[in-house]
Amino acid sequence: NAGVTQTPKFQVLKTGQSMTLQCAQDMNHEYMSWYRQDPGMGLRLIHYSVGAGITDQGEVPNGYNVSRSTTEDFPLRLLSAAPSQTSVYFCASTTPRLAGAIGELFFGEGSRLTVL
Amino acid sequence: KQEVTQIPAALSVPEGENLVLNCSFTDSAIYNLQWFRQDPGKGLTSLLLIQSSQREQTSGRLNASLDKSSGRSTLYIAASQPGDSATYLCAGGSSGSARQLTFGSGTQLTVLP
């Protein structure tokens, strides 16, 4: 069982370039999310989705775009990369509990992005 | 907005010692609280999830407690081992925003042989 798979694991971009971080899960989870992890700041939520066709913003959505066309996939797009987006990005998924609350989160291994 | 704090940022203990990691949160209307482990260069692994109606959860040598009135959760690790060395993070979801978890910055634990 692969769980949550992220690609690529490492990426270097130049300022202004665009790219897509891929995330796929094979656990039939309705809820998927993207976080960024920066030193001393913990993980911050970028965007999340509660099902195919439904997305919403988290704490730090600016500069990022998402879509959810299938249950399995939740790509994160950087529209015009900036040095401030240098970070480690994590995708996570779960099956929502009562009232839509988040259950046990399953994380991918992360994608380390450097923007020059 | 939920804020989550973990102190200390780093902790070093000798092997075999029992230890407690602390997590504080500001919104007592917490829906649930999760504890995670992160190894260097890896993703997070969920250790324990405590619902707001529960006071504690146990898994093997790990025990997590939740006290909503004081805004605190603790992770107790019994008989620590070098393999327990990792960063431990807690995360809470408020009832007003149950679909969003707020993470603490983590405690980096080193268990010395």
PDB file of C-alpha atoms in Angstrom:
ATOM      1  CA  ASN A   1       0.000   0.000   0.000  1.00  0.00           C
ATOM      2  CA  ALA A   2       1.741   3.163  -1.218  1.00  0.00           C
ATOM      3  CA  GLY A   3      -0.180   5.647   0.994  1.00  0.00           C
ATOM      4  CA  VAL A   4       0.550   9.277   0.022  1.00  0.00           C
ATOM      5  CA  THR A   5       3.044   9.769  -2.815  1.00  0.00           C
ATOM      6  CA  GLN A   6       4.640  13.130  -3.626  1.00  0.00           C
ATOM      7  CA  THR A   7       6.737  14.048  -6.650  1.00  0.00           C
ATOM      8  CA  PRO A   8       9.276  15.444  -7.182  1.00  0.00           C
ATOM      9  CA  LYS A   9      11.284  15.011  -3.969  1.00  0.00           C
ATOM     10  CA  PHE A  10      13.642  17.872  -4.872  1.00  0.00           C
ATOM     11  CA  GLN A  11      13.269  20.824  -7.236  1.00  0.00           C
ATOM     12  CA  VAL A  12      15.229  23.993  -7.942  1.00  0.00           C
ATOM     13  CA  LEU A  13      13.451  26.863  -9.695  1.00  0.00           C
ATOM     14  CA  LYS A  14      14.366  30.343 -10.801  1.00  0.00           C
ATOM     15  CA  THR A  15      12.283  33.303  -9.713  1.00  0.00           C
ATOM     16  CA  GLY A  16       9.229  33.665 -11.923  1.00  0.00           C
ATOM     17  CA  GLN A  17       9.095  30.063 -13.099  1.00  0.00           C
ATOM     18  CA  SER A  18       5.986  27.965 -12.538  1.00  0.00           C
ATOM     19  CA  MET A  19       5.716  24.336 -11.562  1.00  0.00           C
ATOM     20  CA  THR A  20       3.362  21.733 -10.144  1.00  0.00           C
ATOM     21  CA  LEU A  21       3.958  19.519  -7.125  1.00  0.00           C
ATOM     22  CA  GLN A  22       2.115  16.242  -7.488  1.00  0.00           C
ATOM     23  CA  CYS A  23       0.304  14.376  -4.708  1.00  0.00           C
ATOM     24  CA  ALA A  24      -1.539  11.075  -5.008  1.00  0.00           C
ATOM     25  CA  GLN A  25      -3.117   8.830  -2.380  1.00  0.00           C
ATOM     26  CA  ASP A  26      -4.487   5.325  -2.758  1.00  0.00           C
ATOM     27  CA  MET A  27      -6.501   5.144   0.484  1.00  0.00           C
ATOM     28  CA  ASN A  28      -9.733   6.608  -0.933  1.00  0.00           C
ATOM     29  CA  HIS A  29      -9.468   9.557   1.468  1.00  0.00           C
ATOM     30  CA  GLU A  30     -11.898  12.408   0.923  1.00  0.00           C
ATOM     31  CA  TYR A  31      -9.748  15.033   2.649  1.00  0.00           C
ATOM     32  CA  MET A  32      -6.412  16.124   1.167  1.00  0.00           C
ATOM     33  CA  SER A  33      -4.231  19.063   2.102  1.00  0.00           C
ATOM     34  CA  TRP A  34      -0.954  20.840   1.400  1.00  0.00           C
ATOM     35  CA  TYR A  35       1.356  22.232   4.081  1.00  0.00           C
ATOM     36  CA  ARG A  36       4.651  24.045   3.964  1.00  0.00           C
ATOM     37  CA  GLN A  37       7.264  23.571   6.673  1.00  0.00           C
ATOM     38  CA  ASP A  38       9.773  26.301   7.424  1.00  0.00           C
ATOM     39  CA  PRO A  39      12.410  26.316  10.185  1.00  0.00           C
ATOM     40  CA  GLY A  40      11.002  27.483  13.511  1.00  0.00           C
ATOM     41  CA  MET A  41       7.498  27.970  12.125  1.00  0.00           C
ATOM     42  CA  GLY A  42       6.003  24.502  12.153  1.00  0.00           C
ATOM     43  CA  LEU A  43       3.668  23.411   9.390  1.00  0.00           C
ATOM     44  CA  ARG A  44       1.283  25.909   7.834  1.00  0.00           C
ATOM     45  CA  LEU A  45      -1.777  24.956   5.808  1.00  0.00           C
ATOM     46  CA  ILE A  46      -1.790  26.222   2.204  1.00  0.00           C
ATOM     47  CA  HIS A  47      -4.928  24.710   0.664  1.00  0.00           C
ATOM     48  CA  TYR A  48      -7.176  21.779   1.392  1.00  0.00           C
ATOM     49  CA  SER A  49      -9.946  19.772  -0.270  1.00  0.00           C
ATOM     50  CA  VAL A  50     -12.824  17.803   1.197  1.00  0.00           C
ATOM     51  CA  GLY A  51     -13.641  15.970  -2.025  1.00  0.00           C
ATOM     52  CA  ALA A  52     -13.398  16.034  -5.794  1.00  0.00           C
ATOM     53  CA  GLY A  53     -14.295  19.469  -7.117  1.00  0.00           C
ATOM     54  CA  ILE A  54     -14.124  21.132  -3.676  1.00  0.00           C
ATOM     55  CA  THR A  55     -11.135  23.168  -2.516  1.00  0.00           C
ATOM     56  CA  ASP A  56     -10.582  25.867   0.094  1.00  0.00           C
ATOM     57  CA  GLN A  57      -7.830  28.149   1.321  1.00  0.00           C
ATOM     58  CA  GLY A  58      -5.750  27.586   4.387  1.00  0.00           C
ATOM     59  CA  GLU A  59      -3.525  29.956   6.320  1.00  0.00           C
ATOM     60  CA  VAL A  60      -1.008  30.839   3.559  1.00  0.00           C
ATOM     61  CA  PRO A  61      -2.680  30.411   0.132  1.00  0.00           C
ATOM     62  CA  ASN A  62      -1.150  33.349  -1.774  1.00  0.00           C
ATOM     63  CA  GLY A  63       0.988  32.322  -4.748  1.00  0.00           C
ATOM     64  CA  TYR A  64      -0.415  28.810  -4.880  1.00  0.00           C
ATOM     65  CA  ASN A  65      -3.258  27.209  -6.803  1.00  0.00           C
ATOM     66  CA  VAL A  66      -4.936  23.816  -6.404  1.00  0.00           C
ATOM     67  CA  SER A  67      -7.581  21.696  -8.079  1.00  0.00           C
ATOM     68  CA  ARG A  68      -9.168  18.341  -7.244  1.00  0.00           C
ATOM     69  CA  SER A  69     -10.531  16.558 -10.283  1.00  0.00           C
ATOM     70  CA  THR A  70     -10.270  13.060  -8.795  1.00  0.00           C
ATOM     71  CA  THR A  71     -10.347  11.582  -5.286  1.00  0.00           C
ATOM     72  CA  GLU A  72      -6.779  10.329  -5.676  1.00  0.00           C
ATOM     73  CA  ASP A  73      -4.904  13.428  -6.881  1.00  0.00           C
ATOM     74  CA  PHE A  74      -4.365  16.898  -5.424  1.00  0.00           C
ATOM     75  CA  PRO A  75      -1.676  18.887  -7.299  1.00  0.00           C
ATOM     76  CA  LEU A  76      -0.241  22.149  -5.975  1.00  0.00           C
ATOM     77  CA  ARG A  77       0.719  24.773  -8.541  1.00  0.00           C
ATOM     78  CA  LEU A  78       3.193  27.585  -7.995  1.00  0.00           C
ATOM     79  CA  LEU A  79       2.144  30.278 -10.414  1.00  0.00           C
ATOM     80  CA  SER A  80       5.273  32.479 -10.386  1.00  0.00           C
ATOM     81  CA  ALA A  81       7.889  31.192  -7.969  1.00  0.00           C
ATOM     82  CA  ALA A  82       9.465  33.576  -5.456  1.00  0.00           C
ATOM     83  CA  PRO A  83      12.415  33.023  -3.070  1.00  0.00           C
ATOM     84  CA  SER A  84       9.914  33.240  -0.170  1.00  0.00           C
ATOM     85  CA  GLN A  85       8.416  29.984  -1.435  1.00  0.00           C
ATOM     86  CA  THR A  86      11.625  28.095  -0.707  1.00  0.00           C
ATOM     87  CA  SER A  87      10.382  25.459   1.714  1.00  0.00           C
ATOM     88  CA  VAL A  88       9.539  21.805   2.246  1.00  0.00           C
ATOM     89  CA  TYR A  89       6.037  20.972   1.072  1.00  0.00           C
ATOM     90  CA  PHE A  90       3.963  18.148   2.503  1.00  0.00           C
ATOM     91  CA  CYS A  91       0.766  16.607   1.224  1.00  0.00           C
ATOM     92  CA  ALA A  92      -1.510  14.871   3.729  1.00  0.00           C
ATOM     93  CA  SER A  93      -4.809  13.006   3.547  1.00  0.00           C
ATOM     94  CA  THR A  94      -7.426  11.538   5.851  1.00  0.00           C
ATOM     95  CA  THR A  95     -11.003  10.403   6.109  1.00  0.00           C
ATOM     96  CA  PRO A  96     -13.055  13.146   7.781  1.00  0.00           C
ATOM     97  CA  ARG A  97     -14.814  12.358  11.024  1.00  0.00           C
ATOM     98  CA  LEU A  98     -18.050  13.774  12.400  1.00  0.00           C
ATOM     99  CA  ALA A  99     -18.825  17.378  11.380  1.00  0.00           C
ATOM    100  CA  GLY A 100     -15.993  17.213   8.871  1.00  0.00           C
ATOM    101  CA  ALA A 101     -13.291  17.190  11.527  1.00  0.00           C
ATOM    102  CA  ILE A 102      -9.903  15.880  10.524  1.00  0.00           C
ATOM    103  CA  GLY A 103      -9.065  12.319  11.477  1.00  0.00           C
ATOM    104  CA  GLU A 104      -5.656  10.688  11.589  1.00  0.00           C
ATOM    105  CA  LEU A 105      -3.507  12.435   8.992  1.00  0.00           C
ATOM    106  CA  PHE A 106      -1.270  10.473   6.633  1.00  0.00           C
ATOM    107  CA  PHE A 107       1.674  12.430   5.188  1.00  0.00           C
ATOM    108  CA  GLY A 108       3.809  12.080   2.111  1.00  0.00           C
ATOM    109  CA  GLU A 109       7.609  12.177   2.316  1.00  0.00           C
ATOM    110  CA  GLY A 110       7.777  15.825   1.271  1.00  0.00           C
ATOM    111  CA  SER A 111       9.010  17.891  -1.672  1.00  0.00           C
ATOM    112  CA  ARG A 112      11.978  20.174  -1.025  1.00  0.00           C
ATOM    113  CA  LEU A 113      11.751  23.292  -3.208  1.00  0.00           C
ATOM    114  CA  THR A 114      14.454  25.915  -3.641  1.00  0.00           C
ATOM    115  CA  VAL A 115      13.700  29.136  -5.522  1.00  0.00           C
ATOM    116  CA  LEU A 116      16.757  31.113  -6.627  1.00  0.00           C
TER     117      LEU A 116
ATOM    118  CA  LYS B   1      -7.562  31.401  15.728  1.00  0.00           C
ATOM    119  CA  GLN B   2      -5.953  28.424  17.365  1.00  0.00           C
ATOM    120  CA  GLU B   3      -2.317  28.863  18.391  1.00  0.00           C
ATOM    121  CA  VAL B   4      -0.199  25.894  19.433  1.00  0.00           C
ATOM    122  CA  THR B   5       3.064  26.122  21.369  1.00  0.00           C
ATOM    123  CA  GLN B   6       5.612  23.445  22.203  1.00  0.00           C
ATOM    124  CA  ILE B   7       8.282  24.043  24.817  1.00  0.00           C
ATOM    125  CA  PRO B   8      11.146  23.188  24.937  1.00  0.00           C
ATOM    126  CA  ALA B   9      12.280  23.285  21.325  1.00  0.00           C
ATOM    127  CA  ALA B  10      14.893  20.628  22.070  1.00  0.00           C
ATOM    128  CA  LEU B  11      15.369  18.010  24.775  1.00  0.00           C
ATOM    129  CA  SER B  12      18.160  15.533  25.443  1.00  0.00           C
ATOM    130  CA  VAL B  13      17.743  12.606  27.864  1.00  0.00           C
ATOM    131  CA  PRO B  14      19.662   9.421  28.716  1.00  0.00           C
ATOM    132  CA  GLU B  15      18.313   6.101  27.517  1.00  0.00           C
ATOM    133  CA  GLY B  16      15.754   4.493  29.821  1.00  0.00           C
ATOM    134  CA  GLU B  17      14.383   7.719  31.203  1.00  0.00           C
ATOM    135  CA  ASN B  18      10.647   8.433  31.236  1.00  0.00           C
ATOM    136  CA  LEU B  19       9.881  11.818  29.720  1.00  0.00           C
ATOM    137  CA  VAL B  20       7.039  14.231  29.029  1.00  0.00           C
ATOM    138  CA  LEU B  21       6.650  16.496  26.024  1.00  0.00           C
ATOM    139  CA  ASN B  22       4.367  19.498  26.370  1.00  0.00           C
ATOM    140  CA  CYS B  23       1.886  21.129  24.012  1.00  0.00           C
ATOM    141  CA  SER B  24      -0.198  24.229  24.801  1.00  0.00           C
ATOM    142  CA  PHE B  25      -3.119  25.590  22.820  1.00  0.00           C
ATOM    143  CA  THR B  26      -5.123  28.794  23.100  1.00  0.00           C
ATOM    144  CA  ASP B  27      -8.631  27.784  21.989  1.00  0.00           C
ATOM    145  CA  SER B  28     -10.260  25.460  24.516  1.00  0.00           C
ATOM    146  CA  ALA B  29     -12.950  24.612  21.952  1.00  0.00           C
ATOM    147  CA  ILE B  30     -10.519  22.139  20.476  1.00  0.00           C
ATOM    148  CA  TYR B  31     -12.054  19.379  18.391  1.00  0.00           C
ATOM    149  CA  ASN B  32      -9.193  16.950  18.560  1.00  0.00           C
ATOM    150  CA  LEU B  33      -5.450  16.929  19.096  1.00  0.00           C
ATOM    151  CA  GLN B  34      -2.880  14.800  17.317  1.00  0.00           C
ATOM    152  CA  TRP B  35       0.715  13.965  18.116  1.00  0.00           C
ATOM    153  CA  PHE B  36       3.132  13.259  15.265  1.00  0.00           C
ATOM    154  CA  ARG B  37       6.692  12.045  14.928  1.00  0.00           C
ATOM    155  CA  GLN B  38       9.036  13.386  12.237  1.00  0.00           C
ATOM    156  CA  ASP B  39      12.398  11.828  11.422  1.00  0.00           C
ATOM    157  CA  PRO B  40      15.018  13.966   9.603  1.00  0.00           C
ATOM    158  CA  GLY B  41      14.175  14.433   5.927  1.00  0.00           C
ATOM    159  CA  LYS B  42      10.938  12.481   6.276  1.00  0.00           C
ATOM    160  CA  GLY B  43       7.227  13.152   6.479  1.00  0.00           C
ATOM    161  CA  LEU B  44       5.157  13.099   9.635  1.00  0.00           C
ATOM    162  CA  THR B  45       3.789   9.917  11.163  1.00  0.00           C
ATOM    163  CA  SER B  46       0.669  10.093  13.314  1.00  0.00           C
ATOM    164  CA  LEU B  47       1.242   8.658  16.798  1.00  0.00           C
ATOM    165  CA  LEU B  48      -1.949   9.373  18.736  1.00  0.00           C
ATOM    166  CA  LEU B  49      -5.209  11.242  18.167  1.00  0.00           C
ATOM    167  CA  ILE B  50      -7.306  12.403  21.129  1.00  0.00           C
ATOM    168  CA  GLN B  51     -10.881  13.475  20.553  1.00  0.00           C
ATOM    169  CA  SER B  52     -12.236  16.375  22.612  1.00  0.00           C
ATOM    170  CA  SER B  53     -14.439  13.945  24.549  1.00  0.00           C
ATOM    171  CA  GLN B  54     -11.418  11.877  25.607  1.00  0.00           C
ATOM    172  CA  ARG B  55      -8.820  12.594  28.260  1.00  0.00           C
ATOM    173  CA  GLU B  56      -6.061  10.296  27.049  1.00  0.00           C
ATOM    174  CA  GLN B  57      -4.918   7.754  24.497  1.00  0.00           C
ATOM    175  CA  THR B  58      -2.277   5.054  24.777  1.00  0.00           C
ATOM    176  CA  SER B  59      -0.194   3.185  22.242  1.00  0.00           C
ATOM    177  CA  GLY B  60       2.595   0.964  23.513  1.00  0.00           C
ATOM    178  CA  ARG B  61       5.083   3.105  25.457  1.00  0.00           C
ATOM    179  CA  LEU B  62       3.282   6.295  24.475  1.00  0.00           C
ATOM    180  CA  ASN B  63       0.489   7.997  26.379  1.00  0.00           C
ATOM    181  CA  ALA B  64      -1.071  11.294  25.371  1.00  0.00           C
ATOM    182  CA  SER B  65      -3.386  13.341  27.565  1.00  0.00           C
ATOM    183  CA  LEU B  66      -5.683  16.260  26.840  1.00  0.00           C
ATOM    184  CA  ASP B  67      -6.842  18.889  29.334  1.00  0.00           C
ATOM    185  CA  LYS B  68      -9.067  21.391  27.538  1.00  0.00           C
ATOM    186  CA  SER B  69      -9.641  23.561  30.593  1.00  0.00           C
ATOM    187  CA  SER B  70      -5.942  24.287  30.993  1.00  0.00           C
ATOM    188  CA  GLY B  71      -5.198  24.286  27.263  1.00  0.00           C
ATOM    189  CA  ARG B  72      -2.573  21.572  27.564  1.00  0.00           C
ATOM    190  CA  SER B  73      -1.689  18.214  26.097  1.00  0.00           C
ATOM    191  CA  THR B  74       1.236  16.027  27.125  1.00  0.00           C
ATOM    192  CA  LEU B  75       2.960  13.117  25.418  1.00  0.00           C
ATOM    193  CA  TYR B  76       4.494  10.682  27.881  1.00  0.00           C
ATOM    194  CA  ILE B  77       7.202   8.338  26.600  1.00  0.00           C
ATOM    195  CA  ALA B  78       8.116   5.485  28.924  1.00  0.00           C
ATOM    196  CA  ALA B  79      11.540   3.865  29.033  1.00  0.00           C
ATOM    197  CA  SER B  80      12.973   5.996  26.229  1.00  0.00           C
ATOM    198  CA  GLN B  81      15.228   4.395  23.596  1.00  0.00           C
ATOM    199  CA  PRO B  82      17.705   5.882  21.091  1.00  0.00           C
ATOM    200  CA  GLY B  83      15.202   4.962  18.364  1.00  0.00           C
ATOM    201  CA  ASP B  84      12.782   7.455  19.891  1.00  0.00           C
ATOM    202  CA  SER B  85      15.071  10.292  18.779  1.00  0.00           C
ATOM    203  CA  ALA B  86      13.026  12.474  16.424  1.00  0.00           C
ATOM    204  CA  THR B  87      11.018  15.678  16.346  1.00  0.00           C
ATOM    205  CA  TYR B  88       7.592  15.429  17.955  1.00  0.00           C
ATOM    206  CA  LEU B  89       4.838  17.773  16.832  1.00  0.00           C
ATOM    207  CA  CYS B  90       1.355  18.334  18.156  1.00  0.00           C
ATOM    208  CA  ALA B  91      -1.538  19.761  16.157  1.00  0.00           C
ATOM    209  CA  GLY B  92      -5.026  20.844  17.130  1.00  0.00           C
ATOM    210  CA  GLY B  93      -8.243  21.603  15.306  1.00  0.00           C
ATOM    211  CA  SER B  94     -10.796  24.025  16.751  1.00  0.00           C
ATOM    212  CA  SER B  95     -14.494  23.290  16.570  1.00  0.00           C
ATOM    213  CA  GLY B  96     -14.901  26.509  14.607  1.00  0.00           C
ATOM    214  CA  SER B  97     -12.437  25.348  11.946  1.00  0.00           C
ATOM    215  CA  ALA B  98     -12.408  21.612  12.322  1.00  0.00           C
ATOM    216  CA  ARG B  99     -11.028  21.112   8.834  1.00  0.00           C
ATOM    217  CA  GLN B 100      -7.819  23.005   9.591  1.00  0.00           C
ATOM    218  CA  LEU B 101      -5.113  21.765  11.914  1.00  0.00           C
ATOM    219  CA  THR B 102      -2.740  24.185  13.603  1.00  0.00           C
ATOM    220  CA  PHE B 103       0.709  22.759  14.286  1.00  0.00           C
ATOM    221  CA  GLY B 104       3.218  23.547  16.985  1.00  0.00           C
ATOM    222  CA  SER B 105       6.875  24.038  16.023  1.00  0.00           C
ATOM    223  CA  GLY B 106       7.849  20.720  17.566  1.00  0.00           C
ATOM    224  CA  THR B 107      10.246  19.404  20.214  1.00  0.00           C
ATOM    225  CA  GLN B 108      13.440  17.794  18.941  1.00  0.00           C
ATOM    226  CA  LEU B 109      14.146  14.812  21.209  1.00  0.00           C
ATOM    227  CA  THR B 110      17.533  13.129  21.475  1.00  0.00           C
ATOM    228  CA  VAL B 111      17.829   9.946  23.524  1.00  0.00           C
ATOM    229  CA  LEU B 112      21.459   9.255  24.377  1.00  0.00           C
ATOM    230  CA  PRO B 113      22.689   5.641  24.533  1.00  0.00           C
TER     231      PRO B 113
END
